[in-house]
């Protein structure tokens, strides 16, 4: 018998090549904004000013001090900059969207998000803040952007390596959605679609406009699936590792994902076969391993500079955070084996932990 509870999320999405240049002004008008805080990192601020030039008179202030994982000090500075604003307009990747979310969390200001990576944060009500090296996340409907303008043209400047890492990070949202706590038939269908679009883009190396459109559509679906289900075992592991050792977010996801899939797949045969079908391969772990190798994913967390001894320091946190209803019971030994395999970069398809 199928039975589920599903909270559909509100939000308007405009998706089109060129949309950031042709549709943004109308979307700002639709929100009735007259005093905008523009949030964009230093690297994206020239682009952000170009996109907002047609309504430059309504930009009350620009916040560029964006930092990865939103340190609390960054959030405070951004909140100060937003004192007189009536709209937060973010142009950038997940760190930029996250900065706007930190402001919305305390002010309730609406966000219009213009993503430039495949992070997917723009369609989730999840916020993250880092204080003294520890990242805290939470869910609040106030941080969910009111409008998202997706424009695949904006990802043309992503270096190939970043594009691959970001696309694989989106793929991780889709795969983890199959066993995350609030999994449901809608998130499963969305995640399957996300995998197909992401694979289509990643297989073409994100080199052309069509590949980038596939990737951005896949990223939207991936973020939507993740928003509906919450974090599964994979995200919990990456969250702890990333927060503790300041590892590169997207590469950490790309490395760890095949190991979590190998860990769970025998205990979640229906999910494994749906993931396999979407990846177009009989064995989903092999498919992810081969895709990662093709895209230059580092072989193992050790290549990110992590020491093997570091794994012991996060083992307890991961065990404590692992979802209780993960398809395979998460034991101390299971986590240890999984982490050491992901660290060493042993073949995830060869020796399932
Ligand atoms: P990021 O935003 O830190 O950007 C990575 C780098 O890419 C930066 O140097 C940035 O300047 C550059 N960049 C961005 N767009 C570019 C473009 N079009 N061309 C060239 N360079 C560009 O990284 P990210 O992977 O987008 O986001 C990661 C963050 O997002 C993490 O903190 C993660 O926790 C968070 N996140 C949150 C959610 C959520 O639901 N809350 C979901 C996914 C990710």
XYZ file of N, CA, C and O and ligand atoms in Angstrom, residues 41-44 47 66-70 92-98 101 115-128 135 137-138 143 153-159 162 165-166 169 173 223 226-227 235 239 249-250 253, ligand 1:
268
model
N 29.166 37.496 -4.538
C 30.561 37.473 -4.070
C 31.377 38.433 -4.934
O 30.917 38.877 -5.996
N 32.594 38.739 -4.497
C 33.462 39.609 -5.301
C 33.551 39.099 -6.734
O 33.477 39.873 -7.684
N 33.709 37.764 -6.855
C 33.914 37.182 -8.195
C 32.693 37.374 -9.090
O 32.832 37.506 -10.311
N 31.496 37.388 -8.509
C 30.276 37.497 -9.322
C 29.681 38.905 -9.313
O 28.630 39.131 -9.900
N 29.149 40.624 -12.784
C 27.997 40.021 -13.462
C 26.699 40.535 -12.837
O 25.759 40.926 -13.543
N 30.859 37.615 0.687
C 30.334 36.244 0.795
C 31.481 35.289 1.131
O 32.571 35.412 0.581
N 31.257 34.372 2.061
C 32.273 33.376 2.426
C 31.629 31.990 2.397
O 30.440 31.860 2.705
N 32.404 30.940 2.079
C 31.823 29.586 2.070
C 31.241 29.217 3.432
O 31.760 29.634 4.476
N 30.166 28.468 3.404
C 29.519 27.927 4.609
C 29.002 29.003 5.567
O 28.717 28.736 6.734
N 28.858 30.226 5.101
C 28.225 31.332 5.837
C 28.660 31.422 7.305
O 27.892 31.056 8.214
N 24.686 34.156 -7.631
C 25.897 33.389 -7.332
C 25.584 31.941 -6.989
O 24.469 31.456 -7.206
N 26.580 31.249 -6.431
C 26.444 29.843 -6.070
C 25.790 29.656 -4.714
O 25.200 30.584 -4.136
N 25.931 28.452 -4.180
C 25.270 28.106 -2.927
C 25.707 28.975 -1.755
O 24.908 29.240 -0.849
N 26.957 29.423 -1.771
C 27.420 30.268 -0.655
C 26.711 31.625 -0.674
O 26.403 32.189 0.391
N 26.455 32.135 -1.861
C 25.778 33.429 -1.994
C 24.300 33.289 -1.622
O 23.760 34.099 -0.852
N 23.665 32.267 -2.156
C 22.264 32.021 -1.791
C 22.173 31.839 -0.279
O 21.247 32.350 0.373
N 23.144 31.124 0.291
C 23.145 30.866 1.738
C 23.270 32.147 2.542
O 22.701 32.265 3.632
N 19.970 33.748 2.543
C 19.087 32.994 3.437
C 19.321 33.375 4.904
O 18.371 33.454 5.694
N 20.781 31.667 -9.500
C 21.910 30.763 -9.247
C 22.912 30.724 -10.403
O 22.508 30.832 -11.567
N 24.178 30.547 -10.054
C 25.211 30.439 -11.093
C 25.987 29.121 -10.978
O 27.002 28.948 -11.641
N 25.556 28.224 -10.086
C 26.137 26.875 -9.994
C 24.961 25.889 -9.922
O 23.795 26.289 -10.020
N 25.295 24.619 -9.666
C 24.262 23.584 -9.627
C 23.959 23.149 -8.192
O 23.513 22.031 -7.959
N 24.199 24.047 -7.224
C 24.055 23.687 -5.805
C 22.614 23.327 -5.429
O 22.372 22.430 -4.633
N 21.633 24.051 -5.973
C 20.227 23.722 -5.695
C 19.642 24.358 -4.447
O 18.457 24.210 -4.157
N 20.455 25.114 -3.715
C 19.987 25.719 -2.462
C 18.788 26.646 -2.679
O 17.957 26.818 -1.789
N 18.692 27.218 -3.875
C 17.652 28.207 -4.161
C 16.230 27.655 -4.103
O 15.280 28.427 -4.063
N 16.062 26.338 -4.115
C 14.694 25.787 -4.014
C 14.478 25.006 -2.729
O 13.554 24.207 -2.625
N 15.346 25.233 -1.751
C 15.144 24.545 -0.464
C 14.907 25.555 0.664
O 15.407 26.678 0.612
N 14.181 25.147 1.694
C 13.998 26.016 2.870
C 15.079 25.764 3.920
O 14.875 26.017 5.100
N 16.227 25.243 3.486
C 17.302 24.872 4.410
C 18.342 25.981 4.483
O 18.796 26.474 3.446
N 18.700 26.392 5.702
C 19.758 27.375 5.889
C 20.942 26.706 6.588
O 20.797 25.653 7.220
N 22.116 27.331 6.467
C 23.305 26.804 7.140
C 24.155 27.962 7.634
O 24.320 28.960 6.929
N 29.247 23.691 11.669
C 28.144 24.161 10.824
C 26.814 23.656 11.356
O 26.651 22.474 11.649
N 22.669 23.539 10.574
C 21.667 23.753 9.535
C 20.285 23.669 10.155
O 20.112 23.100 11.241
N 19.342 24.259 9.481
C 17.973 24.209 9.961
C 17.032 24.442 8.797
O 17.459 24.751 7.685
N 13.297 31.249 4.557
C 14.513 31.321 3.742
C 14.318 30.767 2.328
O 15.223 30.853 1.491
N 22.863 30.324 -19.321
C 23.977 31.136 -19.864
C 24.961 31.523 -18.753
O 26.149 31.706 -18.996
N 24.454 31.668 -17.524
C 25.316 32.150 -16.437
C 26.342 31.111 -15.993
O 27.336 31.451 -15.355
N 26.101 29.837 -16.331
C 27.056 28.804 -15.899
C 28.156 28.580 -16.946
O 29.041 27.747 -16.741
N 28.115 29.348 -18.025
C 29.129 29.182 -19.087
C 30.530 29.490 -18.581
O 31.514 28.967 -19.098
N 30.635 30.337 -17.559
C 31.958 30.731 -17.059
C 32.491 29.775 -15.981
O 33.621 29.954 -15.518
N 31.685 28.789 -15.583
C 32.169 27.839 -14.566
C 33.334 27.035 -15.142
O 33.180 26.426 -16.209
N 34.487 27.003 -14.473
C 35.569 26.143 -14.960
C 35.086 24.683 -15.015
O 34.228 24.281 -14.215
N 34.918 22.756 -11.745
C 33.873 23.212 -10.826
C 32.495 22.778 -11.320
O 31.613 22.409 -10.539
N 32.150 19.090 -10.496
C 31.955 18.887 -9.061
C 30.557 19.323 -8.643
O 29.859 18.629 -7.888
N 30.121 20.465 -9.146
C 28.809 20.993 -8.781
C 27.696 20.095 -9.319
O 26.697 19.826 -8.639
N 27.525 17.064 -7.203
C 26.896 17.419 -5.929
C 25.372 17.370 -6.082
O 24.649 16.848 -5.217
N 22.248 14.916 -4.343
C 20.919 15.258 -3.791
C 19.890 14.233 -4.272
O 19.032 13.798 -3.514
N 17.602 19.861 -6.286
C 17.320 20.694 -5.120
C 15.900 20.471 -4.629
O 15.633 20.414 -3.422
N 15.670 17.121 -2.805
C 16.333 17.259 -1.503
C 15.450 18.072 -0.544
O 15.317 17.740 0.645
N 14.820 19.121 -1.072
C 13.950 19.957 -0.234
C 12.794 19.140 0.335
O 12.350 19.370 1.456
N 24.344 12.924 2.912
C 24.490 14.336 3.281
C 24.968 14.496 4.723
O 25.714 15.426 5.030
N 28.278 16.514 5.492
C 28.078 17.682 6.345
C 29.091 17.663 7.506
O 29.752 18.661 7.794
N 33.249 21.474 -0.634
C 31.894 20.910 -0.514
C 31.570 19.923 -1.643
O 31.223 18.764 -1.390
N 31.687 20.391 -2.877
C 31.199 19.577 -3.993
C 32.069 18.333 -4.215
O 31.554 17.238 -4.484
N 31.257 15.558 -1.721
C 30.055 14.824 -2.121
C 30.370 13.842 -3.242
O 29.930 12.691 -3.223
P 30.078 28.404 -3.937
O 28.838 29.191 -3.956
O 30.967 28.525 -2.762
O 30.891 28.732 -5.263
C 32.110 28.042 -5.537
C 33.013 28.927 -6.390
O 32.447 29.085 -7.681
C 33.193 30.333 -5.852
O 34.548 30.663 -5.959
C 32.358 31.196 -6.791
O 32.869 32.507 -6.906
C 32.493 30.441 -8.078
N 31.410 30.602 -9.048
C 30.093 30.588 -8.797
N 29.413 30.713 -9.939
C 30.312 30.816 -10.932
C 30.221 30.960 -12.339
N 29.038 30.935 -12.984
N 31.365 31.055 -13.061
C 32.572 31.000 -12.443
N 32.727 30.849 -11.118
C 31.605 30.762 -10.364
O 29.806 26.820 -4.095
P 28.476 25.979 -4.396
O 28.945 24.578 -4.631
O 27.608 26.613 -5.411
O 27.680 26.050 -3.016
C 28.170 25.380 -1.878
C 27.485 25.883 -0.630
O 26.074 25.802 -0.791
C 27.827 25.045 0.595
O 27.995 25.881 1.717
C 26.612 24.165 0.770
O 26.440 23.746 2.094
C 25.520 25.099 0.311
N 24.320 24.378 -0.147
C 23.182 24.589 0.558
C 22.024 23.930 0.177
C 20.764 24.200 0.935
O 19.718 23.647 0.615
N 20.791 25.049 1.935
C 22.012 23.064 -0.944
C 23.200 22.889 -1.644
C 24.356 23.554 -1.246
